[in-house]
Coordinates of C-alpha atoms in Angstrom, one line a residue:
M13 CA -53.9 -35.5 -152.2
R14 CA -56.5 -38.3 -152.5
C15 CA -58.4 -36.1 -155.0
V16 CA -55.3 -35.8 -157.1
A17 CA -54.9 -39.5 -157.0
A18 CA -58.5 -40.0 -158.1
V19 CA -58.0 -37.7 -161.1
W20 CA -54.8 -39.6 -162.1
G21 CA -56.6 -42.9 -161.6
L22 CA -59.3 -41.7 -164.0
A23 CA -56.6 -40.6 -166.5
L24 CA -55.4 -44.2 -166.6
T25 CA -58.7 -45.1 -168.3
V26 CA -57.7 -43.0 -171.2
L27 CA -54.0 -43.9 -171.2
P28 CA -52.5 -47.3 -171.7
G29 CA -53.4 -49.6 -168.8
V30 CA -51.9 -52.4 -166.9
V31 CA -51.1 -56.0 -166.4
F32 CA -51.0 -58.0 -163.2
A33 CA -50.5 -56.4 -159.9
A34 CA -49.9 -58.0 -156.5
D35 CA -52.7 -58.4 -154.1
P36 CA -53.6 -54.9 -153.2
A37 CA -54.6 -55.9 -149.6
A38 CA -51.0 -57.0 -149.0
L39 CA -49.3 -53.9 -150.2
P40 CA -49.6 -50.2 -149.2
D41 CA -51.6 -47.8 -151.2
L42 CA -49.1 -45.5 -152.8
T43 CA -51.5 -43.5 -155.1
G44 CA -51.0 -40.4 -153.0
H45 CA -47.3 -41.0 -152.1
W46 CA -44.5 -39.3 -153.9
V47 CA -43.3 -42.6 -155.3
G48 CA -46.7 -43.2 -156.9
L49 CA -46.9 -39.7 -158.3
V50 CA -43.4 -39.7 -159.7
G51 CA -44.0 -43.2 -161.2
L52 CA -47.2 -42.0 -162.9
G53 CA -45.4 -38.9 -164.2
L54 CA -42.7 -41.1 -165.7
F55 CA -45.3 -43.2 -167.5
V56 CA -47.1 -40.1 -168.8
L57 CA -43.9 -38.6 -170.1
A58 CA -42.9 -41.9 -171.8
Y59 CA -46.2 -42.3 -173.5
A60 CA -46.1 -38.6 -174.6
L61 CA -42.9 -39.5 -176.4
V62 CA -44.6 -42.5 -177.9
I63 CA -47.3 -40.3 -179.3
A64 CA -44.7 -37.9 -180.7
E65 CA -42.8 -40.7 -182.5
E66 CA -43.4 -39.4 -186.0
S67 CA -42.0 -36.0 -185.2
T68 CA -39.1 -37.0 -182.9
H69 CA -38.2 -40.2 -184.9
L70 CA -37.6 -41.9 -181.5
R71 CA -38.8 -45.5 -181.7
K72 CA -41.7 -46.0 -179.4
S73 CA -40.2 -48.9 -177.5
K74 CA -37.3 -46.8 -176.1
P75 CA -39.0 -44.4 -173.7
V76 CA -41.4 -47.0 -172.2
V77 CA -38.6 -49.6 -171.6
V78 CA -36.5 -46.9 -169.8
A79 CA -39.5 -45.7 -167.8
A80 CA -40.3 -49.3 -166.8
G81 CA -36.8 -49.7 -165.3
L82 CA -37.1 -46.4 -163.4
M83 CA -40.6 -47.1 -162.1
W84 CA -39.7 -50.6 -160.8
T85 CA -36.5 -49.2 -159.2
L86 CA -38.6 -46.6 -157.3
L87 CA -41.0 -49.4 -156.2
A88 CA -38.1 -51.6 -155.1
V89 CA -36.5 -48.9 -153.0
E90 CA -39.8 -48.0 -151.3
L91 CA -41.0 -51.5 -150.6
A92 CA -37.5 -52.5 -149.4
R93 CA -37.7 -49.6 -146.9
R94 CA -41.0 -51.1 -145.7
G95 CA -39.7 -54.6 -145.6
Q96 CA -41.9 -55.9 -148.4
S97 CA -39.3 -56.9 -151.0
D98 CA -40.7 -60.4 -151.3
A99 CA -44.0 -59.1 -152.4
L100 CA -42.3 -57.0 -155.1
T101 CA -40.3 -60.0 -156.4
A102 CA -43.5 -62.1 -156.7
A103 CA -45.3 -59.2 -158.6
V104 CA -42.5 -58.5 -161.0
R105 CA -42.1 -62.2 -161.8
H106 CA -45.8 -62.5 -162.6
V107 CA -45.7 -59.4 -164.8
F108 CA -42.7 -60.7 -166.7
L109 CA -44.3 -64.2 -167.1
E110 CA -47.4 -62.6 -168.6
Y111 CA -45.2 -60.7 -171.1
A112 CA -43.1 -63.8 -171.9
E113 CA -46.2 -65.8 -172.8
L114 CA -47.5 -63.0 -175.0
L115 CA -44.1 -62.5 -176.6
L116 CA -43.5 -66.2 -177.6
F117 CA -47.1 -66.5 -178.8
L118 CA -46.8 -63.5 -181.1
L119 CA -43.3 -64.5 -182.2
V120 CA -44.7 -67.7 -183.6
A121 CA -47.8 -66.1 -185.2
M122 CA -45.7 -63.3 -186.8
T123 CA -43.1 -65.8 -188.1
Y124 CA -45.8 -67.8 -189.9
V125 CA -47.3 -64.7 -191.4
N126 CA -43.9 -63.4 -192.4
A127 CA -43.1 -66.8 -193.9
L128 CA -46.3 -66.7 -196.0
E129 CA -45.4 -63.2 -197.1
E130 CA -41.9 -64.3 -198.1
R131 CA -43.3 -67.3 -200.1
R132 CA -45.4 -64.7 -202.0
V133 CA -48.8 -66.0 -200.9
F134 CA -50.2 -62.5 -200.4
D135 CA -48.6 -61.3 -203.6
A136 CA -50.3 -64.1 -205.5
L137 CA -53.7 -63.2 -203.9
R138 CA -53.2 -59.5 -204.8
S139 CA -52.2 -60.3 -208.4
K140 CA -55.3 -62.5 -208.8
L141 CA -57.6 -59.8 -207.6
V142 CA -56.0 -57.1 -209.7
R143 CA -56.4 -59.2 -212.8
S144 CA -59.9 -60.4 -212.0
G145 CA -61.8 -57.8 -214.1
F146 CA -64.3 -57.1 -211.4
G147 CA -66.0 -53.6 -211.2
Y148 CA -65.2 -51.0 -208.6
R149 CA -68.2 -51.8 -206.5
A150 CA -67.6 -55.6 -206.6
L151 CA -63.9 -55.0 -205.7
F152 CA -65.0 -52.8 -202.8
W153 CA -67.1 -55.6 -201.3
L154 CA -64.6 -58.4 -202.3
T155 CA -61.6 -56.7 -200.6
G156 CA -63.7 -55.9 -197.5
I157 CA -65.0 -59.5 -197.2
L158 CA -61.5 -61.0 -197.7
A159 CA -60.2 -58.6 -195.0
F160 CA -63.0 -59.7 -192.7
F161 CA -62.2 -63.4 -193.1
L162 CA -58.4 -63.1 -193.3
S163 CA -57.8 -61.0 -190.2
P164 CA -59.0 -63.7 -187.8
V165 CA -55.9 -65.7 -188.8
A166 CA -53.4 -63.2 -190.1
D167 CA -53.0 -59.9 -188.2
N168 CA -55.2 -57.1 -189.2
M169 CA -52.3 -54.8 -190.3
T170 CA -51.0 -57.4 -192.8
T171 CA -54.5 -58.2 -194.1
A172 CA -55.2 -54.5 -194.5
L173 CA -51.9 -53.8 -196.4
V174 CA -52.5 -56.7 -198.8
M175 CA -56.1 -55.5 -199.6
C176 CA -55.0 -51.9 -199.8
A177 CA -52.3 -52.8 -202.4
V178 CA -55.2 -54.2 -204.5
V179 CA -57.3 -51.1 -204.4
L180 CA -54.3 -48.9 -205.1
A181 CA -53.4 -51.0 -208.2
V182 CA -56.9 -50.8 -209.7
G183 CA -58.1 -47.4 -208.4
R184 CA -55.3 -45.2 -209.7
D185 CA -57.9 -43.1 -211.7
Q186 CA -60.6 -43.3 -209.0
P187 CA -59.4 -41.7 -205.7
R188 CA -63.0 -41.9 -204.3
F189 CA -63.0 -45.6 -204.8
T190 CA -59.6 -45.9 -203.2
T191 CA -60.6 -43.8 -200.1
L192 CA -63.8 -45.6 -199.5
S193 CA -62.2 -49.0 -200.0
C194 CA -59.5 -48.2 -197.5
I195 CA -62.0 -47.2 -194.9
N196 CA -64.0 -50.4 -195.6
I197 CA -60.8 -52.5 -195.3
V198 CA -59.9 -51.0 -192.0
V199 CA -63.4 -51.5 -190.6
A200 CA -63.5 -55.1 -192.0
A201 CA -60.1 -56.1 -190.7
N202 CA -60.8 -54.8 -187.2
A203 CA -64.3 -56.4 -187.1
G204 CA -63.0 -59.7 -188.4
G205 CA -60.3 -59.9 -185.7
A206 CA -62.9 -59.4 -182.9
F207 CA -64.5 -62.8 -183.1
S208 CA -61.3 -65.0 -183.1
P209 CA -58.7 -65.4 -180.4
F210 CA -56.1 -65.3 -183.1
G211 CA -57.6 -62.2 -184.8
D212 CA -56.2 -59.5 -182.5
I213 CA -53.8 -59.2 -179.6
T214 CA -56.7 -58.1 -177.3
T215 CA -58.8 -61.2 -178.1
L216 CA -55.6 -63.3 -177.6
M217 CA -55.1 -61.8 -174.1
V218 CA -58.8 -62.4 -173.2
W219 CA -58.4 -66.1 -174.3
Q220 CA -55.1 -66.6 -172.5
K221 CA -56.5 -65.1 -169.3
G222 CA -59.3 -67.7 -169.4
V223 CA -62.2 -65.3 -169.0
V224 CA -63.7 -66.4 -172.4
P225 CA -63.4 -70.0 -173.7
F226 CA -62.3 -70.5 -177.3
A227 CA -65.7 -71.5 -178.7
D228 CA -67.5 -68.6 -177.0
F229 CA -65.7 -66.0 -179.1
F230 CA -67.8 -67.0 -182.0
H231 CA -70.9 -65.5 -180.3
L232 CA -69.3 -62.3 -181.6
F233 CA -69.4 -63.4 -185.3
L234 CA -72.8 -61.8 -186.2
P235 CA -72.1 -58.6 -184.2
A236 CA -68.8 -58.3 -186.1
V237 CA -70.6 -58.9 -189.4
A238 CA -73.0 -56.0 -188.5
T239 CA -70.1 -53.8 -187.6
F240 CA -68.6 -54.4 -191.1
V241 CA -71.7 -54.5 -193.2
I242 CA -73.6 -51.4 -192.0
P243 CA -70.8 -48.9 -192.8
A244 CA -70.2 -50.7 -196.2
L245 CA -73.8 -50.4 -197.1
L246 CA -73.8 -46.7 -196.2
M247 CA -70.7 -46.0 -198.3
H248 CA -71.8 -48.2 -201.3
P249 CA -73.9 -45.5 -203.0
A250 CA -70.9 -43.1 -203.1
L251 CA -68.8 -45.6 -205.0
P252 CA -68.1 -45.0 -208.7
S253 CA -69.6 -47.3 -211.3
G254 CA -67.6 -49.0 -214.0
A255 CA -64.6 -51.3 -213.9
P256 CA -60.9 -50.8 -213.9
N257 CA -58.6 -52.2 -216.6
A258 CA -57.2 -55.6 -215.6
R259 CA -53.4 -55.3 -215.6
G260 CA -50.3 -56.9 -214.4
A261 CA -48.7 -60.4 -214.7
A262 CA -49.7 -63.4 -212.6
V263 CA -47.6 -64.0 -209.5
V264 CA -46.5 -67.5 -208.7
M265 CA -46.1 -68.6 -205.1
L266 CA -42.7 -70.0 -204.1
P267 CA -42.2 -73.6 -203.2
G268 CA -43.5 -74.6 -199.8
A269 CA -46.1 -71.8 -199.6
L270 CA -49.1 -74.2 -199.3
G271 CA -47.2 -76.4 -196.9
I272 CA -46.5 -73.5 -194.6
A273 CA -50.2 -72.4 -194.8
A274 CA -51.2 -75.9 -193.9
L275 CA -48.7 -76.0 -191.0
F276 CA -50.1 -72.7 -189.7
G277 CA -53.6 -74.3 -189.6
V278 CA -52.2 -77.3 -187.8
T279 CA -50.4 -75.0 -185.3
I280 CA -53.7 -73.3 -184.5
A281 CA -55.5 -76.6 -184.1
I282 CA -52.7 -77.9 -181.8
T283 CA -52.9 -74.7 -179.7
V284 CA -56.6 -74.8 -179.2
T285 CA -56.5 -78.5 -178.4
F286 CA -53.6 -78.1 -175.9
H287 CA -55.4 -75.3 -174.1
S288 CA -59.0 -76.7 -174.2
A289 CA -58.4 -80.4 -173.6
L290 CA -55.0 -80.5 -171.8
H291 CA -55.3 -77.1 -170.0
L292 CA -51.8 -76.1 -171.2
P293 CA -51.1 -72.4 -171.8
P294 CA -51.7 -71.5 -175.5
V295 CA -48.1 -70.6 -176.0
I296 CA -47.1 -74.3 -175.6
G297 CA -49.1 -75.2 -178.7
M298 CA -47.7 -72.3 -180.6
M299 CA -44.1 -73.1 -179.8
S300 CA -44.8 -76.7 -180.9
G301 CA -46.0 -75.3 -184.2
L302 CA -42.8 -73.3 -184.5
G303 CA -40.9 -76.5 -184.1
L304 CA -42.9 -78.0 -187.0
L305 CA -42.0 -75.0 -189.2
Q306 CA -38.4 -75.4 -188.3
L307 CA -38.4 -79.0 -189.5
Y308 CA -40.3 -78.0 -192.7
S309 CA -37.7 -75.2 -193.2
Y310 CA -34.9 -77.9 -193.1
T311 CA -36.8 -80.0 -195.7
L312 CA -37.1 -77.0 -198.1
R313 CA -33.5 -76.0 -197.7
S314 CA -32.3 -79.5 -198.5
H315 CA -33.2 -78.9 -202.1
Y316 CA -31.2 -75.6 -202.1
R317 CA -28.2 -77.3 -200.4
R318 CA -28.1 -80.0 -203.2
D319 CA -28.4 -77.3 -205.9
P320 CA -27.5 -73.7 -204.8
T321 CA -28.8 -72.4 -208.1
R322 CA -32.4 -73.2 -207.1
T323 CA -32.7 -70.1 -204.9
E324 CA -36.5 -70.4 -204.7
W325 CA -36.0 -73.3 -202.2
N326 CA -33.8 -71.2 -199.9
F327 CA -36.1 -70.7 -197.0
D328 CA -34.6 -70.0 -193.5
V329 CA -37.1 -69.8 -190.6
F330 CA -34.6 -67.9 -188.5
E331 CA -34.3 -65.2 -191.1
R332 CA -38.1 -64.8 -190.9
I333 CA -37.8 -64.5 -187.1
S334 CA -35.1 -61.8 -187.4
R335 CA -37.4 -59.7 -189.6
L336 CA -40.2 -59.5 -187.0
E337 CA -41.3 -56.0 -185.7
W338 CA -39.1 -56.1 -182.6
D339 CA -39.8 -52.5 -181.8
T340 CA -43.5 -53.3 -181.3
L341 CA -42.7 -56.4 -179.3
L342 CA -40.4 -54.4 -177.0
F343 CA -43.0 -51.7 -176.8
F344 CA -45.4 -54.3 -175.3
Y345 CA -42.8 -55.1 -172.8
G346 CA -42.3 -51.5 -171.7
V347 CA -46.1 -50.8 -171.5
M348 CA -46.8 -54.0 -169.6
M349 CA -44.0 -53.4 -167.1
C350 CA -44.7 -49.7 -166.7
V351 CA -48.4 -50.1 -166.0
G352 CA -47.7 -53.3 -164.0
A353 CA -45.8 -50.9 -161.7
L354 CA -48.8 -48.5 -161.7
G355 CA -51.1 -51.4 -160.7
L356 CA -48.8 -52.2 -157.8
L357 CA -49.0 -48.6 -156.7
G358 CA -52.8 -48.9 -156.4
Y359 CA -54.1 -46.9 -159.3
L360 CA -56.0 -49.8 -161.0
S361 CA -58.2 -50.5 -158.0
L362 CA -59.1 -46.8 -157.9
T363 CA -59.8 -46.8 -161.7
S364 CA -61.9 -49.9 -161.4
H365 CA -64.1 -48.3 -158.8
L366 CA -64.5 -45.1 -160.8
L367 CA -65.4 -47.0 -164.0
Y368 CA -67.2 -50.2 -163.2
D369 CA -68.8 -49.3 -159.9
Q370 CA -69.9 -45.8 -160.8
L371 CA -70.8 -46.2 -164.6
G372 CA -71.7 -49.9 -164.6
P373 CA -70.1 -52.5 -166.8
T374 CA -72.1 -51.9 -170.0
S375 CA -71.5 -48.2 -170.1
A376 CA -67.8 -48.7 -169.1
N377 CA -67.1 -51.3 -171.7
I378 CA -68.7 -49.2 -174.5
A379 CA -66.8 -46.1 -173.3
I380 CA -63.5 -48.0 -173.3
G381 CA -64.2 -49.1 -176.8
V382 CA -64.6 -45.5 -177.9
L383 CA -61.3 -44.6 -176.2
S384 CA -59.6 -47.3 -178.2
A385 CA -60.0 -45.0 -181.2
I386 CA -57.6 -42.6 -179.6
F387 CA -55.4 -44.8 -177.4
D388 CA -54.0 -48.2 -178.2
N389 CA -56.5 -50.9 -177.5
I390 CA -53.9 -53.4 -176.2
P391 CA -53.0 -51.6 -173.0
L392 CA -56.6 -50.7 -172.4
M393 CA -57.5 -54.3 -172.5
F394 CA -54.6 -55.1 -170.2
A395 CA -56.1 -52.6 -167.7
V396 CA -59.6 -54.3 -167.8
L397 CA -58.1 -57.8 -167.4
T398 CA -56.0 -56.7 -164.5
M399 CA -58.8 -54.8 -162.8
N400 CA -60.8 -58.0 -163.3
P401 CA -64.3 -56.5 -162.7
D402 CA -67.1 -58.9 -161.6
M403 CA -68.7 -59.4 -165.0
G404 CA -70.5 -62.3 -166.8
L405 CA -69.5 -63.8 -170.1
G406 CA -71.7 -61.4 -172.0
Q407 CA -69.9 -58.4 -170.6
W408 CA -66.4 -59.9 -171.3
L409 CA -67.5 -60.5 -174.8
L410 CA -68.8 -56.9 -175.0
I411 CA -65.4 -55.5 -174.0
T412 CA -63.7 -57.8 -176.4
L413 CA -66.0 -56.6 -179.2
T414 CA -65.7 -52.9 -178.4
T415 CA -61.9 -52.7 -178.0
G416 CA -61.6 -54.7 -181.2
I417 CA -63.8 -52.5 -183.4
G418 CA -63.5 -49.2 -181.6
G419 CA -60.2 -48.5 -183.3
S420 CA -62.1 -48.2 -186.6
L421 CA -63.8 -44.9 -185.5
L422 CA -60.7 -42.9 -186.4
S423 CA -57.9 -43.7 -188.9
I424 CA -55.4 -43.5 -186.1
G425 CA -57.3 -45.9 -183.9
S426 CA -55.7 -49.1 -185.1
A427 CA -52.5 -50.5 -186.6
A428 CA -54.5 -51.2 -189.8
G429 CA -55.6 -47.6 -190.2
V430 CA -52.1 -46.1 -189.5
A431 CA -50.5 -48.5 -191.9
L432 CA -52.9 -47.6 -194.7
M433 CA -52.4 -43.9 -194.2
G434 CA -48.8 -44.5 -195.0
Q435 CA -49.4 -46.8 -197.9
A436 CA -52.1 -44.7 -199.5
R437 CA -50.5 -41.4 -198.5
G438 CA -52.5 -38.4 -199.6
I439 CA -55.6 -40.5 -200.6
Y440 CA -56.6 -42.2 -197.4
T441 CA -56.1 -39.6 -194.7
F442 CA -57.3 -38.7 -191.2
S443 CA -59.8 -36.2 -192.6
A444 CA -61.0 -38.5 -195.3
H445 CA -61.8 -41.2 -192.8
L446 CA -63.3 -38.6 -190.4
R447 CA -65.8 -37.6 -193.1
W448 CA -67.3 -41.1 -193.0
S449 CA -66.9 -41.7 -189.3
W450 CA -70.7 -41.3 -188.9
A451 CA -71.1 -44.5 -190.9
V452 CA -68.4 -46.3 -188.8
V453 CA -70.2 -45.1 -185.7
A454 CA -73.4 -46.6 -187.0
G455 CA -71.6 -49.9 -187.5
Y456 CA -70.1 -49.7 -184.0
A457 CA -73.5 -49.1 -182.4
A458 CA -75.1 -51.8 -184.6
G459 CA -72.5 -54.4 -183.5
I460 CA -73.1 -53.6 -179.8
L461 CA -76.9 -53.7 -180.2
V462 CA -76.8 -57.1 -182.1
H463 CA -74.6 -58.5 -179.3
L464 CA -76.8 -57.2 -176.5
W465 CA -79.9 -58.7 -178.3
L466 CA -78.5 -61.9 -179.7
N467 CA -76.5 -62.9 -176.7
A468 CA -78.8 -61.5 -174.0
D469 CA -78.8 -64.9 -172.2
L470 CA -75.0 -64.6 -171.6
F471 CA -75.4 -61.4 -169.4

């Protein structure tokens, strides 16, 4: 039975991982117990339904939320039988607190991005690029560079969709340009998000956990640049020459667009200051920024209330909140609660031993990055943070880098890639990306080597 548990524990390194679990010394090891095996089976079944979402049309949050409830019920019954209900209560409250902080942080960030989109900021940027008159090769680099520098602030999926809209508009007659540009955008967006706490949910989790201070994330800037530039250079010779015809009318941003962008910058500054100087959780700063956006929303709507014909001033922050991707946010809840239960069962300590004690941290962190091309990087990072292996700053930066950029190895490895496959359907495909995966692998390896060399004193 212990061998079976070890195999399942290793499987957790390639399936979404966990959040906090109670002190393993205070709770029984249930990895070989029927409760542990049934709980693990429920999780595997739920995640299989998540993978099959496109064919079943069952939204991904539903199976994991149900599985979470069943798994914690099993745990509650077993630990009550053993007289350890208090330990269960403490563990589930901690898991839920971790999720609540992440939920509120993402709610604010997504609301700001959604508001900028509604005020047509991204439409105006796309229009300007389409009408720029740049050649195909210049647009390839320009959209990649913009994706690299936008994704540390906006999420990588939104950034990728905006840049993809540009290449689709100008590359109608050049499918090769469109395909290569989409690959470049996915790589750039994922690489850009790796060196900023606001660039990806995985970097956000690392920052919130306190294992990497805010300023130290920027040690990953040059490794991220290498990850983006190397594949771009390798793809550059295959790009068509010439220039597309500039087309389309200019898009004007709606009133308040620049004000909202400025408030977003202020919110980020407040969040960093609150966390670094006052030692408050980052979510406190973000929620304060949401309050500022609410006040600004009231100011904008005052113009509309005075004259209802001026619909361009009709901005409602609560409408922006209602349009968030709630299925994704509830999916995070289900995954965190599911695998939080698995951690309480004892599977994470087993997995930590198999990975970090047997392979070593460098090999383990690189391998987890590769796995993130197949499985979602967010729960994988949860698993590492919960296992909390004994690593220095350099290794924590390495796992942050690899889980951030590993999703670029395949088109299905990141939200940006999946979104672009839908937007550029039939042009940017799994096989099209796979044909250039060797170039992306070269960038992945280059980023790791630059980090190991440049930040050697951090290991």
